[in-house]
Amino acid sequence: MLSEKMNEALNVQANRELYSSYLYLSMSYYFESVNMLGFASWMRVQAGEELVHAMKMLDYVVSAGGRARVLAVEGPRVFWASPKEAFGQVWDHERAVTGLIHSLVGVAEAEKDEATRSFLQWYVDEQVEEEESSDSVLKLVLAAGDDDAALLAADRELGHRSFKFPRGFEMFPYASAQ
Ligand code: FEO
């Protein structure tokens, strides 16, 4: 059973994951508007992953006997000056999320909630990957600089990213339960 404090902290983090999804979806539409469809596609996959991060957390809250609350999501910005600025924000954002996940681990430890601590390890590991991928994408975009041909090549390369559900996560659990 989750403590009130742990339950609330998980609901708040799920809200931050939903905000991440909104942010990347907004970036995806921005890239679509400037006809960079590979970057738009990369962001759309990222937005989908963040939605899954939020749902996985709320699913856990329910399975641990808590109450899942889907809180209001702040609206993200809608325009960036360049791919460099947008991907720079992704990198900053992911580092900030890592800090939030580590604080959440701190709450689980303070609450002596071993089950939640163990559940959160997936997010700790995921953040290592998230930082790594946002770092490599930012480096690619920075290396392209203002060279249109290099940016086009980077756009094409990022367009190959595909979406994968985390192992064990069910997007539509109620459908399969019927
Ligand atoms: Fe769910 Fe990118 O952190």
Coordinates of N, CA, C and O and ligand atoms in Angstrom, one line a residue:
M1 N 0.9 -1.2 0.0 CA 0.0 0.0 0.0 C 0.9 1.2 0.0 O 1.9 1.3 0.8
L2 N 0.5 2.2 -0.8 CA 1.3 3.4 -0.9 C 0.9 4.4 0.2 O -0.2 4.5 0.5
S3 N 1.9 5.1 0.7 CA 1.6 6.2 1.6 C 1.0 7.3 0.8 O 1.2 7.4 -0.4
E4 N 0.3 8.2 1.5 CA -0.3 9.4 0.8 C 0.8 10.2 0.1 O 0.6 10.6 -1.0
K5 N 1.9 10.3 0.8 CA 3.0 11.1 0.3 C 3.6 10.5 -1.0 O 3.8 11.2 -2.0
M6 N 3.8 9.2 -1.0 CA 4.3 8.5 -2.1 C 3.3 8.5 -3.3 O 3.7 8.8 -4.4
N7 N 2.1 8.3 -3.0 CA 1.0 8.3 -4.0 C 1.0 9.7 -4.7 O 1.0 9.8 -5.9
E8 N 1.0 10.7 -3.9 CA 1.0 12.1 -4.5 C 2.2 12.4 -5.3 O 2.1 12.9 -6.4
A9 N 3.4 11.9 -4.8 CA 4.6 12.2 -5.6 C 4.6 11.4 -6.9 O 5.1 12.0 -7.9
L10 N 4.1 10.3 -6.9 CA 4.0 9.5 -8.2 C 3.0 10.2 -9.2 O 3.3 10.3 -10.4
N11 N 1.9 10.6 -8.6 CA 0.9 11.3 -9.5 C 1.5 12.6 -10.1 O 1.3 12.9 -11.3
V12 N 2.3 13.3 -9.3 CA 2.9 14.5 -9.8 C 4.0 14.2 -10.8 O 4.1 14.9 -11.9
Q13 N 4.7 13.2 -10.6 CA 5.7 12.8 -11.6 C 5.1 12.3 -12.9 O 5.5 12.6 -14.0
A14 N 3.9 11.6 -12.8 CA 3.2 11.2 -14.0 C 2.8 12.5 -14.8 O 2.8 12.5 -16.0
N15 N 2.4 13.5 -14.0 CA 2.0 14.8 -14.7 C 3.2 15.4 -15.4 O 3.1 15.9 -16.5
R16 N 4.4 15.2 -14.9 CA 5.6 15.8 -15.5 C 5.9 15.0 -16.8 O 6.4 15.5 -17.8
E17 N 5.7 13.7 -16.7 CA 5.9 12.8 -17.9 C 4.8 13.2 -19.0 O 5.2 13.3 -20.2
L18 N 3.6 13.6 -18.6 CA 2.6 14.0 -19.6 C 3.1 15.3 -20.2 O 2.9 15.6 -21.4
Y19 N 3.6 16.2 -19.3 CA 4.1 17.5 -19.8 C 5.2 17.2 -20.9 O 5.3 17.9 -21.9
S20 N 6.1 16.3 -20.6 CA 7.2 15.9 -21.5 C 6.5 15.5 -22.9 O 7.0 15.9 -23.9
S21 N 5.5 14.7 -22.8 CA 4.8 14.3 -24.0 C 4.3 15.5 -24.8 O 4.4 15.6 -26.0
Y22 N 3.6 16.4 -24.1 CA 3.1 17.6 -24.7 C 4.2 18.4 -25.3 O 4.1 18.9 -26.5
L23 N 5.3 18.6 -24.6 CA 6.4 19.4 -25.1 C 7.0 18.8 -26.4 O 7.2 19.5 -27.4
Y24 N 7.2 17.4 -26.4 CA 7.7 16.8 -27.7 C 6.7 16.8 -28.8 O 7.1 16.9 -30.0
L25 N 5.4 16.7 -28.4 CA 4.4 16.7 -29.5 C 4.4 18.1 -30.1 O 4.3 18.3 -31.3
S26 N 4.5 19.1 -29.3 CA 4.5 20.5 -29.8 C 5.8 20.7 -30.7 O 5.7 21.3 -31.7
M27 N 6.9 20.1 -30.3 CA 8.1 20.2 -31.1 C 7.9 19.5 -32.4 O 8.3 19.9 -33.5
S28 N 7.2 18.4 -32.4 CA 6.9 17.6 -33.6 C 6.1 18.5 -34.6 O 6.5 18.5 -35.8
Y29 N 5.1 19.1 -34.1 CA 4.3 20.0 -35.0 C 5.1 21.2 -35.5 O 4.9 21.6 -36.6
Y30 N 6.0 21.7 -34.6 CA 6.8 22.8 -35.1 C 7.7 22.3 -36.2 O 7.8 23.0 -37.3
F31 N 8.3 21.1 -36.1 CA 9.2 20.6 -37.2 C 8.4 20.3 -38.4 O 8.8 20.6 -39.5
E32 N 7.1 19.9 -38.2 CA 6.3 19.6 -39.4 C 6.1 20.9 -40.1 O 6.1 21.0 -41.4
S33 N 5.8 22.0 -39.4 CA 5.5 23.3 -40.0 C 6.7 23.9 -40.7 O 6.5 24.7 -41.6
V34 N 7.9 23.5 -40.4 CA 9.1 23.9 -41.2 C 9.6 22.8 -42.1 O 10.8 22.9 -42.6
N35 N 8.8 21.8 -42.3 CA 9.1 20.8 -43.3 C 10.3 20.0 -43.0 O 11.0 19.5 -43.9
M36 N 10.5 19.7 -41.7 CA 11.6 18.8 -41.3 C 10.9 17.6 -40.7 O 10.8 17.4 -39.5
L37 N 10.6 16.7 -41.6 CA 9.7 15.6 -41.2 C 10.4 14.5 -40.5 O 9.8 13.8 -39.7
G38 N 11.7 14.4 -40.7 CA 12.4 13.4 -39.9 C 12.5 13.8 -38.4 O 12.3 13.0 -37.5
F39 N 12.8 15.1 -38.2 CA 12.8 15.6 -36.8 C 11.4 15.5 -36.2 O 11.3 15.1 -35.0
A40 N 10.4 15.8 -37.0 CA 9.0 15.7 -36.5 C 8.7 14.3 -36.1 O 8.1 14.1 -35.1
S41 N 9.2 13.4 -36.9 CA 8.9 12.0 -36.6 C 9.6 11.5 -35.3 O 9.0 10.9 -34.4
W42 N 10.8 11.9 -35.2 CA 11.6 11.6 -33.9 C 10.9 12.1 -32.7 O 10.7 11.5 -31.7
M43 N 10.4 13.4 -32.8 CA 9.7 14.0 -31.7 C 8.4 13.3 -31.4 O 8.0 13.2 -30.2
R44 N 7.7 12.8 -32.4 CA 6.5 12.1 -32.2 C 6.7 10.8 -31.5 O 5.9 10.4 -30.6
V45 N 7.7 10.1 -31.9 CA 8.1 8.9 -31.2 C 8.4 9.2 -29.7 O 7.9 8.5 -28.8
Q46 N 9.1 10.3 -29.5 CA 9.5 10.7 -28.1 C 8.2 11.0 -27.3 O 8.1 10.7 -26.1
A47 N 7.3 11.7 -28.0 CA 6.0 12.1 -27.3 C 5.3 10.8 -26.9 O 4.7 10.8 -25.8
G48 N 5.3 9.8 -27.8 CA 4.6 8.6 -27.5 C 5.3 7.9 -26.3 O 4.6 7.4 -25.4
E49 N 6.6 7.9 -26.3 CA 7.3 7.2 -25.2 C 7.0 7.9 -23.8 O 6.8 7.3 -22.8
E50 N 6.9 9.2 -23.8 CA 6.6 10.0 -22.6 C 5.2 9.7 -22.1 O 4.9 9.6 -20.9
L51 N 4.2 9.5 -23.0 CA 2.9 9.2 -22.6 C 2.9 7.8 -21.9 O 2.2 7.6 -20.9
V52 N 3.7 6.9 -22.5 CA 3.8 5.6 -21.9 C 4.5 5.7 -20.5 O 4.1 5.0 -19.6
H53 N 5.5 6.5 -20.4 CA 6.1 6.7 -19.1 C 5.0 7.1 -18.0 O 5.0 6.6 -16.9
A54 N 4.2 8.0 -18.4 CA 3.1 8.5 -17.5 C 2.1 7.4 -17.2 O 1.8 7.2 -16.0
M55 N 1.7 6.7 -18.2 CA 0.7 5.6 -18.0 C 1.3 4.5 -17.1 O 0.6 3.9 -16.3
K56 N 2.5 4.1 -17.4 CA 3.2 3.1 -16.7 C 3.2 3.4 -15.2 O 3.0 2.6 -14.3
M57 N 3.5 4.7 -14.9 CA 3.5 5.2 -13.5 C 2.2 5.1 -12.8 O 2.0 4.7 -11.7
L58 N 1.1 5.6 -13.6 CA -0.2 5.6 -13.0 C -0.8 4.2 -12.9 O -1.5 3.9 -11.9
D59 N -0.4 3.3 -13.8 CA -0.8 1.9 -13.7 C -0.2 1.3 -12.4 O -0.9 0.5 -11.7
Y60 N 1.0 1.7 -12.1 CA 1.7 1.2 -10.9 C 0.9 1.7 -9.7 O 0.7 0.9 -8.7
V61 N 0.6 3.0 -9.7 CA -0.1 3.5 -8.5 C -1.4 2.7 -8.2 O -1.6 2.3 -7.1
V62 N -2.1 2.4 -9.3 CA -3.4 1.6 -9.1 C -3.0 0.2 -8.6 O -3.6 -0.3 -7.6
S63 N -2.0 -0.4 -9.2 CA -1.7 -1.8 -8.8 C -1.1 -1.9 -7.4 O -1.2 -2.9 -6.7
A64 N -0.6 -0.7 -6.9 CA -0.1 -0.7 -5.5 C -1.1 -0.2 -4.5 O -0.8 0.1 -3.4
G65 N -2.4 -0.2 -5.0 CA -3.5 0.2 -4.1 C -3.7 1.6 -3.9 O -4.4 2.1 -3.0
G66 N -3.0 2.5 -4.7 CA -3.2 3.9 -4.6 C -4.2 4.5 -5.5 O -5.0 3.7 -6.1
R67 N -4.3 5.8 -5.6 CA -5.3 6.4 -6.4 C -4.6 7.2 -7.5 O -3.8 8.2 -7.2
A68 N -4.8 6.9 -8.7 CA -4.2 7.6 -9.9 C -5.0 8.8 -10.2 O -6.2 8.8 -10.3
R69 N -4.2 9.9 -10.3 CA -4.9 11.2 -10.6 C -4.2 11.8 -11.8 O -3.0 11.9 -11.9
V70 N -5.0 12.1 -12.9 CA -4.5 12.7 -14.1 C -4.6 14.2 -13.9 O -5.7 14.7 -14.1
L71 N -3.5 14.8 -13.6 CA -3.5 16.3 -13.3 C -3.4 17.1 -14.5 O -2.9 16.7 -15.6
A72 N -3.9 18.4 -14.4 CA -3.8 19.3 -15.5 C -2.4 19.5 -16.0 O -1.5 19.6 -15.2
V73 N -2.3 19.5 -17.3 CA -0.9 19.7 -17.9 C -0.7 21.1 -18.4 O -1.6 21.6 -19.2
E74 N 0.4 21.7 -18.0 CA 0.7 23.0 -18.5 C 1.0 23.0 -20.0 O 1.5 22.0 -20.5
G75 N 0.6 24.1 -20.7 CA 0.8 24.1 -22.2 C 2.3 24.4 -22.5 O 2.9 25.3 -21.9
P76 N 2.9 23.7 -23.4 CA 4.3 23.9 -23.7 C 4.4 25.1 -24.7 O 3.4 25.5 -25.3
R77 N 5.6 25.5 -24.9 CA 5.8 26.5 -26.0 C 5.5 25.9 -27.4 O 5.5 24.7 -27.5
V78 N 5.4 26.8 -28.3 CA 4.9 26.3 -29.7 C 5.9 26.6 -30.8 O 5.7 26.2 -31.9
F79 N 6.9 27.4 -30.5 CA 7.8 27.8 -31.5 C 9.3 27.7 -31.0 O 9.6 28.1 -29.9
W80 N 10.2 27.3 -31.9 CA 11.6 27.4 -31.6 C 12.3 28.0 -32.8 O 11.8 28.0 -34.0
A81 N 13.4 28.6 -32.5 CA 14.1 29.4 -33.6 C 14.8 28.5 -34.6 O 15.1 28.9 -35.7
S82 N 15.2 27.3 -34.1 CA 16.0 26.4 -35.0 C 16.0 25.0 -34.4 O 15.7 24.8 -33.2
P83 N 16.4 24.0 -35.2 CA 16.5 22.7 -34.6 C 17.5 22.7 -33.4 O 17.3 22.0 -32.4
K84 N 18.5 23.5 -33.5 CA 19.5 23.5 -32.5 C 18.9 24.0 -31.1 O 19.1 23.4 -30.1
E85 N 18.0 25.0 -31.2 CA 17.3 25.4 -30.0 C 16.4 24.4 -29.4 O 16.4 24.1 -28.2
A86 N 15.6 23.7 -30.4 CA 14.7 22.7 -29.9 C 15.4 21.5 -29.3 O 15.1 21.1 -28.2
F87 N 16.4 21.0 -29.9 CA 17.1 19.8 -29.4 C 18.0 20.2 -28.1 O 18.2 19.4 -27.3
G88 N 18.4 21.5 -28.1 CA 19.0 21.9 -26.8 C 18.1 21.9 -25.7 O 18.4 21.5 -24.6
Q89 N 16.8 22.2 -26.0 CA 15.8 22.2 -24.9 C 15.5 20.7 -24.5 O 15.3 20.4 -23.3
V90 N 15.5 19.8 -25.5 CA 15.3 18.4 -25.1 C 16.4 17.9 -24.1 O 16.1 17.3 -23.1
W91 N 17.6 18.3 -24.4 CA 18.7 17.9 -23.6 C 18.6 18.4 -22.2 O 18.7 17.7 -21.2
D92 N 18.3 19.7 -22.1 CA 18.1 20.4 -20.8 C 16.9 19.7 -20.0 O 17.0 19.4 -18.8
H93 N 15.8 19.5 -20.8 CA 14.6 18.9 -20.2 C 14.9 17.5 -19.6 O 14.5 17.2 -18.5
E94 N 15.6 16.7 -20.4 CA 15.8 15.3 -19.9 C 16.7 15.3 -18.7 O 16.5 14.5 -17.8
R95 N 17.7 16.2 -18.6 CA 18.5 16.3 -17.4 C 17.7 16.7 -16.2 O 17.8 16.2 -15.1
A96 N 16.7 17.6 -16.4 CA 15.8 18.1 -15.3 C 15.0 16.9 -14.9 O 14.7 16.7 -13.7
V97 N 14.5 16.1 -15.9 CA 13.6 14.9 -15.5 C 14.4 13.9 -14.7 O 13.9 13.3 -13.7
T98 N 15.7 13.7 -15.1 CA 16.5 12.8 -14.3 C 16.6 13.3 -12.8 O 16.4 12.4 -11.9
G99 N 16.7 14.6 -12.6 CA 16.7 15.1 -11.2 C 15.4 14.8 -10.5 O 15.4 14.4 -9.3
L100 N 14.3 14.9 -11.2 CA 13.0 14.6 -10.6 C 12.8 13.2 -10.3 O 12.3 12.8 -9.2
I101 N 13.3 12.3 -11.1 CA 13.2 10.8 -10.9 C 14.1 10.5 -9.6 O 13.7 9.8 -8.8
H102 N 15.3 11.1 -9.6 CA 16.1 10.8 -8.4 C 15.5 11.4 -7.1 O 15.6 10.7 -6.1
S103 N 14.8 12.5 -7.2 CA 14.1 13.0 -6.0 C 12.9 12.0 -5.6 O 12.7 11.8 -4.4
L104 N 12.3 11.4 -6.6 CA 11.2 10.5 -6.3 C 11.8 9.2 -5.7 O 11.2 8.7 -4.7
V105 N 12.9 8.8 -6.1 CA 13.6 7.7 -5.4 C 13.9 8.0 -4.0 O 13.7 7.2 -3.1
G106 N 14.3 9.3 -3.8 CA 14.5 9.8 -2.4 C 13.3 9.7 -1.5 O 13.3 9.3 -0.4
V107 N 12.1 10.0 -2.1 CA 10.8 9.9 -1.4 C 10.6 8.4 -1.0 O 10.2 8.1 0.1
A108 N 10.7 7.5 -2.0 CA 10.5 6.1 -1.8 C 11.4 5.6 -0.6 O 11.0 4.8 0.2
E109 N 12.7 6.0 -0.6 CA 13.6 5.6 0.4 C 13.2 6.2 1.8 O 13.2 5.4 2.8
A110 N 12.8 7.4 1.8 CA 12.4 8.1 3.0 C 11.1 7.4 3.6 O 11.0 7.3 4.8
E111 N 10.3 7.0 2.7 CA 9.0 6.3 3.1 C 9.2 4.8 3.4 O 8.3 4.1 3.7
K112 N 10.5 4.3 3.2 CA 10.8 2.9 3.4 C 9.9 2.0 2.5 O 9.4 1.0 2.9
D113 N 9.6 2.5 1.3 CA 8.8 1.8 0.4 C 9.6 1.1 -0.7 O 10.0 1.6 -1.7
E114 N 10.0 -0.2 -0.3 CA 10.9 -0.9 -1.1 C 10.3 -1.3 -2.5 O 11.0 -1.3 -3.5
A115 N 9.0 -1.6 -2.5 CA 8.4 -1.9 -3.8 C 8.4 -0.8 -4.8 O 8.8 -0.9 -6.0
T116 N 8.1 0.4 -4.3 CA 8.2 1.6 -5.2 C 9.6 1.9 -5.6 O 9.9 2.3 -6.7
R117 N 10.5 1.8 -4.7 CA 11.9 2.0 -5.0 C 12.4 1.1 -6.1 O 13.1 1.5 -7.1
S118 N 11.9 -0.2 -6.0 CA 12.3 -1.2 -7.0 C 11.6 -0.8 -8.4 O 12.2 -0.9 -9.4
F119 N 10.4 -0.4 -8.3 CA 9.6 0.0 -9.5 C 10.3 1.2 -10.2 O 10.5 1.2 -11.5
L120 N 10.8 2.1 -9.4 CA 11.4 3.3 -10.0 C 12.8 3.1 -10.7 O 13.2 3.9 -11.4
Q121 N 13.4 1.9 -10.4 CA 14.7 1.6 -11.0 C 14.6 1.6 -12.6 O 15.5 2.1 -13.3
W122 N 13.4 1.2 -13.1 CA 13.2 1.3 -14.5 C 13.3 2.7 -15.0 O 14.0 2.9 -16.1
Y123 N 12.8 3.6 -14.3 CA 12.9 5.1 -14.7 C 14.3 5.6 -14.6 O 14.8 6.4 -15.4
V124 N 15.0 5.2 -13.5 CA 16.4 5.6 -13.4 C 17.2 5.1 -14.6 O 18.0 5.9 -15.2
D125 N 17.0 3.9 -15.0 CA 17.8 3.3 -16.1 C 17.3 4.0 -17.4 O 18.1 4.3 -18.3
E126 N 16.0 4.2 -17.5 CA 15.5 4.9 -18.7 C 16.1 6.3 -18.9 O 16.4 6.7 -20.0
Q127 N 16.3 7.0 -17.8 CA 16.8 8.3 -17.9 C 18.3 8.3 -18.4 O 18.7 9.2 -19.1
V128 N 19.0 7.2 -18.1 CA 20.4 7.1 -18.6 C 20.3 7.1 -20.1 O 21.0 7.8 -20.8
E129 N 19.4 6.3 -20.6 CA 19.2 6.2 -22.1 C 18.7 7.5 -22.7 O 19.1 7.9 -23.7
E130 N 17.7 8.1 -22.0 CA 17.1 9.4 -22.5 C 18.2 10.5 -22.6 O 18.2 11.2 -23.6
E131 N 19.1 10.5 -21.6 CA 20.1 11.5 -21.6 C 21.1 11.2 -22.8 O 21.6 12.1 -23.5
E132 N 21.4 9.9 -22.9 CA 22.4 9.5 -23.9 C 21.8 9.8 -25.3 O 22.5 10.4 -26.2
S133 N 20.6 9.5 -25.6 CA 20.0 9.7 -26.9 C 19.8 11.2 -27.2 O 20.1 11.7 -28.3
S134 N 19.4 12.0 -26.2 CA 19.2 13.4 -26.4 C 20.6 14.1 -26.6 O 20.7 15.0 -27.4
D135 N 21.6 13.6 -25.9 CA 23.0 14.1 -26.1 C 23.5 13.8 -27.5 O 24.0 14.7 -28.2
S136 N 23.3 12.6 -28.0 CA 23.8 12.3 -29.3 C 23.0 13.0 -30.4 O 23.6 13.4 -31.4
V137 N 21.7 13.2 -30.3 CA 21.0 13.9 -31.3 C 21.4 15.4 -31.3 O 21.5 16.0 -32.3
L138 N 21.6 16.0 -30.1 CA 22.0 17.4 -30.0 C 23.4 17.5 -30.7 O 23.6 18.5 -31.5
K139 N 24.3 16.6 -30.5 CA 25.6 16.7 -31.1 C 25.5 16.6 -32.6 O 26.2 17.3 -33.3
L140 N 24.6 15.8 -33.1 CA 24.4 15.6 -34.6 C 23.9 17.0 -35.1 O 24.4 17.4 -36.2
V141 N 22.9 17.6 -34.5 CA 22.4 18.8 -34.9 C 23.4 20.0 -34.8 O 23.5 20.8 -35.7
L142 N 24.2 20.0 -33.7 CA 25.2 21.0 -33.6 C 26.3 20.9 -34.7 O 26.8 21.9 -35.2
A143 N 26.6 19.6 -35.0 CA 27.6 19.4 -36.0 C 27.2 19.9 -37.4 O 27.9 20.4 -38.2
A144 N 25.8 19.8 -37.6 CA 25.3 20.2 -38.9 C 25.4 21.7 -39.0 O 25.5 22.3 -40.1
G145 N 25.2 22.4 -37.8 CA 25.3 23.9 -37.8 C 24.3 24.5 -38.7 O 23.1 24.1 -38.8
D146 N 24.7 25.4 -39.6 CA 23.8 26.1 -40.5 C 23.9 25.5 -41.9 O 23.4 26.1 -42.9
D147 N 24.5 24.4 -42.0 CA 24.7 23.8 -43.3 C 23.4 23.0 -43.7 O 23.1 22.0 -43.1
D148 N 22.7 23.5 -44.7 CA 21.4 22.9 -45.0 C 21.5 21.5 -45.4 O 20.6 20.7 -45.0
A149 N 22.5 21.1 -46.2 CA 22.7 19.7 -46.6 C 22.9 18.8 -45.4 O 22.3 17.7 -45.3
A150 N 23.7 19.3 -44.5 CA 24.0 18.4 -43.3 C 22.7 18.3 -42.4 O 22.5 17.3 -41.8
L151 N 22.0 19.4 -42.3 CA 20.7 19.4 -41.5 C 19.7 18.4 -42.2 O 19.0 17.7 -41.5
L152 N 19.7 18.4 -43.5 CA 18.8 17.5 -44.2 C 19.2 16.1 -44.0 O 18.3 15.2 -43.8
A153 N 20.5 15.8 -44.0 CA 20.9 14.4 -43.7 C 20.6 14.0 -42.3 O 20.2 12.9 -42.0
A154 N 20.7 15.0 -41.3 CA 20.4 14.7 -39.9 C 18.9 14.4 -39.8 O 18.5 13.5 -39.1
D155 N 18.1 15.2 -40.5 CA 16.7 15.1 -40.5 C 16.3 13.7 -41.0 O 15.4 13.0 -40.4
R156 N 16.9 13.3 -42.1 CA 16.6 12.0 -42.7 C 17.0 10.8 -41.7 O 16.3 9.9 -41.5
E157 N 18.2 11.0 -41.1 CA 18.7 10.0 -40.1 C 17.7 9.8 -38.9 O 17.4 8.7 -38.6
L158 N 17.3 10.9 -38.4 CA 16.4 10.8 -37.2 C 15.0 10.3 -37.5 O 14.4 9.7 -36.6
G159 N 14.7 10.4 -38.8 CA 13.4 9.9 -39.2 C 13.3 8.4 -39.1 O 12.2 7.9 -39.2
H160 N 14.4 7.7 -38.9 CA 14.3 6.2 -38.9 C 14.0 5.7 -37.5 O 13.8 4.5 -37.4
R161 N 13.9 6.6 -36.5 CA 13.6 6.1 -35.2 C 12.2 5.4 -35.1 O 11.2 6.0 -35.7
S162 N 12.1 4.3 -34.5 CA 10.8 3.7 -34.4 C 10.4 3.6 -32.9 O 11.2 3.6 -32.0
F163 N 9.1 3.4 -32.8 CA 8.5 3.4 -31.4 C 8.5 1.9 -30.9 O 8.1 1.0 -31.6
K164 N 8.9 1.8 -29.6 CA 8.8 0.5 -29.0 C 8.1 0.6 -27.6 O 8.5 1.5 -26.8
F165 N 7.2 -0.3 -27.3 CA 6.7 -0.3 -25.9 C 7.7 -0.9 -25.0 O 8.3 -1.9 -25.4
P166 N 7.7 -0.4 -23.7 CA 8.6 -1.1 -22.8 C 8.1 -2.5 -22.5 O 6.9 -2.8 -22.6
R167 N 9.0 -3.4 -22.2 CA 8.6 -4.8 -22.0 C 7.6 -4.9 -20.9 O 7.8 -4.3 -19.8
G168 N 6.6 -5.7 -21.1 CA 5.6 -5.9 -20.0 C 4.5 -4.8 -19.9 O 3.5 -5.0 -19.2
F169 N 4.7 -3.7 -20.7 CA 3.7 -2.7 -20.6 C 2.5 -3.0 -21.6 O 2.8 -3.3 -22.7
E170 N 1.3 -2.9 -21.1 CA 0.2 -3.1 -22.0 C -0.6 -1.8 -22.2 O -1.0 -1.2 -21.2
M171 N -0.6 -1.4 -23.4 CA -1.3 -0.1 -23.7 C -2.8 -0.2 -23.6 O -3.5 0.7 -23.1
F172 N -3.3 -1.4 -23.9 CA -4.8 -1.6 -23.8 C -5.1 -2.8 -23.0 O -5.7 -3.8 -23.5
P173 N -4.8 -2.7 -21.7 CA -5.0 -3.9 -20.8 C -6.5 -4.3 -20.6 O -6.8 -5.5 -20.5
Y174 N -7.4 -3.4 -20.7 CA -8.8 -3.7 -20.5 C -9.4 -4.5 -21.7 O -10.1 -5.5 -21.5
A175 N -8.9 -4.2 -22.9 CA -9.4 -4.9 -24.0 C -9.0 -6.4 -23.9 O -9.8 -7.3 -24.2
S176 N -7.7 -6.6 -23.5 CA -7.3 -8.0 -23.5 C -7.8 -8.8 -22.3 O -7.8 -10.0 -22.2
A177 N -8.4 -8.0 -21.3 CA -9.0 -8.7 -20.1 C -10.4 -9.2 -20.4 O -10.9 -9.9 -19.6
Q178 N -11.0 -8.8 -21.5 CA -12.4 -9.1 -21.7 C -12.5 -10.5 -22.4 O -11.6 -10.9 -23.1
Ligands
FEO1 FE1 10.0 10.3 -19.3 FE2 12.1 11.6 -21.1 O1 11.5 11.2 -19.4

